[in-house]
PDB file of C-alpha atoms and ligand atoms in Angstrom:
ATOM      1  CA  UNK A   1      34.990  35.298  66.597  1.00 97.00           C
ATOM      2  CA  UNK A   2      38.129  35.544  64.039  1.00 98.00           C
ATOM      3  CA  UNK A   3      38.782  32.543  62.098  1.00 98.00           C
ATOM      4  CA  UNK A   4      41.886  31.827  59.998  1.00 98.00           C
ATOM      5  CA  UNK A   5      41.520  32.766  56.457  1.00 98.00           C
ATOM      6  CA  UNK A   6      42.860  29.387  54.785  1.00 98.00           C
ATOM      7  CA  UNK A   7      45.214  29.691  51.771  1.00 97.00           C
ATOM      8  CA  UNK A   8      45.932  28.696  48.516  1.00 96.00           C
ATOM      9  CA  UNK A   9      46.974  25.464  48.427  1.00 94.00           C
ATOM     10  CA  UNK A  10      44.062  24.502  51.368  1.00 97.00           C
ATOM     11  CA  UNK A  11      41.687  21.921  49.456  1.00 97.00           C
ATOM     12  CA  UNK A  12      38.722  23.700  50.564  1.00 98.00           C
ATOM     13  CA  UNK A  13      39.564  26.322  48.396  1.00 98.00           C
ATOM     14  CA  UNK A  14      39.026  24.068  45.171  1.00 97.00           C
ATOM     15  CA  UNK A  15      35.877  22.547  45.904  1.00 97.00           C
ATOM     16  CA  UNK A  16      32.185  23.558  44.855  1.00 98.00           C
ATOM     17  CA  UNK A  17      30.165  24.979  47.998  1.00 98.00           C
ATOM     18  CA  UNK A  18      27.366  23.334  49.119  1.00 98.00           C
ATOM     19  CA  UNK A  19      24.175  25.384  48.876  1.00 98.00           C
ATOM     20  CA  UNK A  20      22.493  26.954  52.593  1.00 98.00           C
ATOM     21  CA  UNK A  21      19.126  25.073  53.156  1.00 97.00           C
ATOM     22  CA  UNK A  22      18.630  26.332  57.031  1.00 97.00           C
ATOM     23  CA  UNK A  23      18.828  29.851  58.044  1.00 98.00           C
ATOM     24  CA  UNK A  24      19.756  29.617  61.357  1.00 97.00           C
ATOM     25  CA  UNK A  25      21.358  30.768  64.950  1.00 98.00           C
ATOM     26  CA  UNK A  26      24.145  28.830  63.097  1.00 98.00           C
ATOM     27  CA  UNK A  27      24.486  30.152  59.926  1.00 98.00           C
ATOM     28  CA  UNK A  28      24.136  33.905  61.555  1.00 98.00           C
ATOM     29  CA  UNK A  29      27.300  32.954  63.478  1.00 98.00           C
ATOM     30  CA  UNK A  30      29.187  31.853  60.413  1.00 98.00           C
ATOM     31  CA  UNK A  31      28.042  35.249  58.923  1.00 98.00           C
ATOM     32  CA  UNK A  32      29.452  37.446  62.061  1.00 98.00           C
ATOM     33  CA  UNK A  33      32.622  35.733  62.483  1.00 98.00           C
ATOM     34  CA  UNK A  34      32.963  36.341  58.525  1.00 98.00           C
ATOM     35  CA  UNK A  35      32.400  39.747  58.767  1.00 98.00           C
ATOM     36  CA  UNK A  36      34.705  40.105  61.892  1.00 98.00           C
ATOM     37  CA  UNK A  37      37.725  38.431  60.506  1.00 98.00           C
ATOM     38  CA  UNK A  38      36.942  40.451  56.809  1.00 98.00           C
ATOM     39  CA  UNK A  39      37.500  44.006  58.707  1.00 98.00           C
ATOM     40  CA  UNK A  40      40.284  42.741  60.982  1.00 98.00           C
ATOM     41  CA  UNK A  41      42.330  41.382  57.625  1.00 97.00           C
ATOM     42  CA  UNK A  42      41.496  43.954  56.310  1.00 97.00           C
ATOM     43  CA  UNK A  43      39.594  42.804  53.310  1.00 97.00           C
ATOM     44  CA  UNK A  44      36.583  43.905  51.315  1.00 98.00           C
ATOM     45  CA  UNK A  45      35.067  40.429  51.013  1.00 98.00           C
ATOM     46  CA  UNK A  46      35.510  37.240  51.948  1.00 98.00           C
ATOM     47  CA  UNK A  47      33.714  33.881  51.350  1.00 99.00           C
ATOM     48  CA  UNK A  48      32.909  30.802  53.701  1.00 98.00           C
ATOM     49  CA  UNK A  49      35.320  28.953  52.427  1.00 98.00           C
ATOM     50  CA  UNK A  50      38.527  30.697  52.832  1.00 98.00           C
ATOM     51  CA  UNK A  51      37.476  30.098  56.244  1.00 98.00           C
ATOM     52  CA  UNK A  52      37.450  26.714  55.878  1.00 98.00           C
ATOM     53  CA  UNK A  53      33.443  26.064  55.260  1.00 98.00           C
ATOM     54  CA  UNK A  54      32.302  25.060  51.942  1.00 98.00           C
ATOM     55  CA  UNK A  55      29.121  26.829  52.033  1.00 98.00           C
ATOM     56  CA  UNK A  56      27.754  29.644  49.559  1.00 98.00           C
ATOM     57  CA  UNK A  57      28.217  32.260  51.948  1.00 98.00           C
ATOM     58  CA  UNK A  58      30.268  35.366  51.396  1.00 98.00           C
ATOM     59  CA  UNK A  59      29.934  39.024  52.652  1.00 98.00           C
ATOM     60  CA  UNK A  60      31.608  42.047  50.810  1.00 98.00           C
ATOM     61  CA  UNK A  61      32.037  45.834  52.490  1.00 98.00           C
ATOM     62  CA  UNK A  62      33.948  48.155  49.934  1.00 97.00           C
ATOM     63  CA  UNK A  63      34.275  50.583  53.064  1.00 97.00           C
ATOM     64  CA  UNK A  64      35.592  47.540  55.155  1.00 96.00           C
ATOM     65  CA  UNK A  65      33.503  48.841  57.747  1.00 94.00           C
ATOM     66  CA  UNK A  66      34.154  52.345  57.513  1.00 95.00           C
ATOM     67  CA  UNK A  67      30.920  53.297  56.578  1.00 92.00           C
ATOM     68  CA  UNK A  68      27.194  51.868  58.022  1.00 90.00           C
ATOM     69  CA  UNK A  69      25.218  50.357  55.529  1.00 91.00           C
ATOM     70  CA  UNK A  70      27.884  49.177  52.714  1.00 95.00           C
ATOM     71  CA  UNK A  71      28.036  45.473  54.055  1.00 97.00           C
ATOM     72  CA  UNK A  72      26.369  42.865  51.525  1.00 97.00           C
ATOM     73  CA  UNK A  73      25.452  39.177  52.954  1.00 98.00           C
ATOM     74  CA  UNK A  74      25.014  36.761  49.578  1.00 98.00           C
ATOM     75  CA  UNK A  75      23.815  33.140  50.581  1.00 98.00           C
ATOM     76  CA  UNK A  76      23.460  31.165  47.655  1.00 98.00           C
ATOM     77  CA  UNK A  77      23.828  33.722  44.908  1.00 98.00           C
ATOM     78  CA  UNK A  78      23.423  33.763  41.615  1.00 98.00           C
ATOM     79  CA  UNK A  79      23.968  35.308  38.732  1.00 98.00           C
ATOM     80  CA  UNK A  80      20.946  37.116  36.535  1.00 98.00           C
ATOM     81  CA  UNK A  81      23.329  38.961  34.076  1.00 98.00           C
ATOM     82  CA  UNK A  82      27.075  39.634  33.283  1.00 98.00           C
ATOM     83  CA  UNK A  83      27.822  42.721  30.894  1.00 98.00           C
ATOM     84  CA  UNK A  84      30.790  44.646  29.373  1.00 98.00           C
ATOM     85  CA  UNK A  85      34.079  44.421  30.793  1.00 97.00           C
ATOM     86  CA  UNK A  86      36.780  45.831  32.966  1.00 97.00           C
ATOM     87  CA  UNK A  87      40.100  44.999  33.373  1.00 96.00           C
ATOM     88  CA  UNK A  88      42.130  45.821  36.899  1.00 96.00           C
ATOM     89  CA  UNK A  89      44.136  44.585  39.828  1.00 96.00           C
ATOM     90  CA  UNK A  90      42.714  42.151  42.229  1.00 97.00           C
ATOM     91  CA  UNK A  91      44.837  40.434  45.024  1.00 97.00           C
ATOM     92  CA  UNK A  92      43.047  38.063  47.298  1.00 98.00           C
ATOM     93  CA  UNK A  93      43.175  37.214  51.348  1.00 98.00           C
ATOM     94  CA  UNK A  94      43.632  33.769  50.511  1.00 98.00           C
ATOM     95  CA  UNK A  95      46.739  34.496  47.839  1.00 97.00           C
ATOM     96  CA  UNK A  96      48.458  37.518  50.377  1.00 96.00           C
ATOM     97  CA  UNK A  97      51.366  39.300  48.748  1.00 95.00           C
ATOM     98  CA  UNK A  98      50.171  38.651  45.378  1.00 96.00           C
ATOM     99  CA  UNK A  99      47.808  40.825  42.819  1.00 95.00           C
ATOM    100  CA  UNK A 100      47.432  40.795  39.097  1.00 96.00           C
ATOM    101  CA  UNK A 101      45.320  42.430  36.551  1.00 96.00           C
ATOM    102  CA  UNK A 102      42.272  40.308  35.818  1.00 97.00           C
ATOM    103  CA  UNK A 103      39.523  40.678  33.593  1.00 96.00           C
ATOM    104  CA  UNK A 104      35.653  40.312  34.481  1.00 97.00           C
ATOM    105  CA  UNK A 105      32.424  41.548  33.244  1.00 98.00           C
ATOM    106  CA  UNK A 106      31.651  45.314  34.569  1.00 98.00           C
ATOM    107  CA  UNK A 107      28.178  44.674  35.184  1.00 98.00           C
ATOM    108  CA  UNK A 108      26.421  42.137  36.955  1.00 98.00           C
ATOM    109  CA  UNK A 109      23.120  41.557  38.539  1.00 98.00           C
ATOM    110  CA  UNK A 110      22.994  39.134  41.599  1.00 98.00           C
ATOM    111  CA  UNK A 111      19.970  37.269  43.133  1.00 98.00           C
ATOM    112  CA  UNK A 112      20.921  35.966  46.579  1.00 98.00           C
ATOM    113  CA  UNK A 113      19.195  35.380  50.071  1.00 98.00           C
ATOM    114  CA  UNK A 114      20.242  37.636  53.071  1.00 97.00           C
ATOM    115  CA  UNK A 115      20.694  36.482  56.312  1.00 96.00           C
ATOM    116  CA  UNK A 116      16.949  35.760  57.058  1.00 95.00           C
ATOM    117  CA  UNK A 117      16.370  34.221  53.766  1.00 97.00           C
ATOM    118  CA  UNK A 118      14.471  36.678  52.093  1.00 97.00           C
ATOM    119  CA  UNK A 119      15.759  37.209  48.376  1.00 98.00           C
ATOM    120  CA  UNK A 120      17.253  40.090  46.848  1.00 97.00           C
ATOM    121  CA  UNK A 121      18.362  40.932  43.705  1.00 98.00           C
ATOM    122  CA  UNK A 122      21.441  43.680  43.634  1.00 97.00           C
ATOM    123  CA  UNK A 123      23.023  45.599  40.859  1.00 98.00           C
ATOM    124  CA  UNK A 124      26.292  46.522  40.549  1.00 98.00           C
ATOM    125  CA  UNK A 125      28.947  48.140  38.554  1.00 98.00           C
ATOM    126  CA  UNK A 126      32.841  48.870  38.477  1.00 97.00           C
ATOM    127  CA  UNK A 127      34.691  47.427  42.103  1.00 97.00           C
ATOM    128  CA  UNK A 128      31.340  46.638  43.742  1.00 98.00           C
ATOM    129  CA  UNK A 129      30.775  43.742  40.750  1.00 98.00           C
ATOM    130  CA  UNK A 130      34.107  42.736  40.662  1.00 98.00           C
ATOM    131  CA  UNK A 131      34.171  41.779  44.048  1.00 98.00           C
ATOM    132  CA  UNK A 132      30.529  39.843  43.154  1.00 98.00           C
ATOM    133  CA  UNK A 133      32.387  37.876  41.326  1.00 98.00           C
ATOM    134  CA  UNK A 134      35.399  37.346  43.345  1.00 98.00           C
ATOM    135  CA  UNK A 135      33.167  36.160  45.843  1.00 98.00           C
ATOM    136  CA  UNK A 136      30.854  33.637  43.999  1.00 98.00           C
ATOM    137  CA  UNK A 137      34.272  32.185  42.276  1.00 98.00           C
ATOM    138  CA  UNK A 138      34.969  31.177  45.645  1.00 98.00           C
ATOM    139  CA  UNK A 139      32.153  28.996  46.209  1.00 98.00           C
ATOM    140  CA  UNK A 140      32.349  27.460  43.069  1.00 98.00           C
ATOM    141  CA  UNK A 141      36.206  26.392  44.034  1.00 98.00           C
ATOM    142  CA  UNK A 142      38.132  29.144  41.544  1.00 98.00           C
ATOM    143  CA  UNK A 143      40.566  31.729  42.540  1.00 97.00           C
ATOM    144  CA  UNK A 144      41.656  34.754  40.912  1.00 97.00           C
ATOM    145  CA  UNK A 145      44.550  32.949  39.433  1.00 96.00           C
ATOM    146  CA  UNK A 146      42.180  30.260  37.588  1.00 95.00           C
ATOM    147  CA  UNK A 147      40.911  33.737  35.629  1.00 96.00           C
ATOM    148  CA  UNK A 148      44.744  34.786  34.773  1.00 95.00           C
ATOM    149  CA  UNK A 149      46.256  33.200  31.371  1.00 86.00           C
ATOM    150  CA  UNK A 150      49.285  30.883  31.408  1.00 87.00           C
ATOM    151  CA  UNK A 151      52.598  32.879  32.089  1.00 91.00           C
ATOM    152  CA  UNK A 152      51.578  34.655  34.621  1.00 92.00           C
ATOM    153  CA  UNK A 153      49.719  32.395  36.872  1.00 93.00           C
ATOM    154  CA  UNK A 154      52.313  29.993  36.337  1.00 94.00           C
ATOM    155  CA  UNK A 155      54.767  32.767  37.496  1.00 95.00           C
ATOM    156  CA  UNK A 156      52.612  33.322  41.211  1.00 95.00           C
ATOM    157  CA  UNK A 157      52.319  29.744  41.616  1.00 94.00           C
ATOM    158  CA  UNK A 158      56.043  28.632  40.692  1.00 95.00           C
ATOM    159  CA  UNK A 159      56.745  31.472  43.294  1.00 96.00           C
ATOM    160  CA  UNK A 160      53.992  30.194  46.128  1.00 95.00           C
ATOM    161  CA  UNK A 161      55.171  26.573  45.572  1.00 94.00           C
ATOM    162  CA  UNK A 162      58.906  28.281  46.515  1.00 95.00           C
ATOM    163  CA  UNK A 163      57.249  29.679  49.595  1.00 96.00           C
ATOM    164  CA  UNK A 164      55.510  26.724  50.569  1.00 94.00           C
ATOM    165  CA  UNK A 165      58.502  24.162  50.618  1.00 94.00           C
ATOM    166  CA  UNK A 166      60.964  26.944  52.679  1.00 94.00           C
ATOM    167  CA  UNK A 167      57.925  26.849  55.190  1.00 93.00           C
ATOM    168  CA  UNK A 168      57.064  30.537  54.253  1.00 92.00           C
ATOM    169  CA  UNK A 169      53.270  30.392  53.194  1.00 94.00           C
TER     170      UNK A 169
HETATM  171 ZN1   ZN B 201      39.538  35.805  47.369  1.00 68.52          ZN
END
């Protein structure tokens, strides 16, 4: 089922997630209906709560579905490591119409359960990792504009404030 993608501004969005004790028929709906409304966005992640649950749940597909086997589940991830940096454009489905350049780590390692609960550790470099840490910002309540410095997040939000009183956001 598609859900609304909630946006900035939505408190969800600035709270901690709570961590997934029960792997479930419920939690493996949350996971499909995240998936489905990722592709149909189209995004290449999304995380429980820009859906409006404030779990530590997100799902990432750098083919967006174009290719089998490129879909990662993360329940309750973690991170092992953070190395190096890279520095490029990231927008978000929650913040539509706006990107900037954002720096992160290039490296990461990630522990997280799957779907069934079984732990997994995954690598990852270059867009793969900065989408890693897209994700787990989200369930920790940050956006992509919490990493930007002062001008220029002040610029997108003076401009999404605009939006928001003409009724346009
Ligand atoms: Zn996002």
């Amino acid at each position: 089922m598609l859900r609304p993608i909630v946006r900035l501004g939505d408190p969800v969005l600035q709270q901690p997630a709570a961590t997934v004790t029960v792997f479930d028929a419920e939690l493996d709906r949350l996971i499909d209906d995240m998936i489905e409304t990722m592709y149909a966005a189209p995004g290449i992640g999304l995380a429980a709560p820009q859906i409006g649950v404030p779990q530590r749940v997100c799902v990432i597909d750098l083919s967006i579905g174009k290719q089998g086997g490129e879909l990662i589940t993360l329940i309750n991830p973690e991170f092992l490591a953070r190395e190096g940096m890279q520095l490029e454009d990231e927008g978000c489905l929650s913040v539509p119409g706006f990107n900037a350049t954002v720096a992160r780590p290039g490296r990461v390692t990630v522990r997280a359960a799957d779907r069934t609960g079984q732990t997994r550790v995954i690598e990852a470099t270059g867009l793969l990792a900065r989408a890693c840490q897209h994700e787990i910002d989200h369930l920790e309540g940050r956006l992509f504009l919490d990493r930007l410095r002062g001008l220029k997040r002040d610029m997108i939000t003076r401009r999404i404030r605009k939006l928001q009183r003409t009724g346009k956001w």
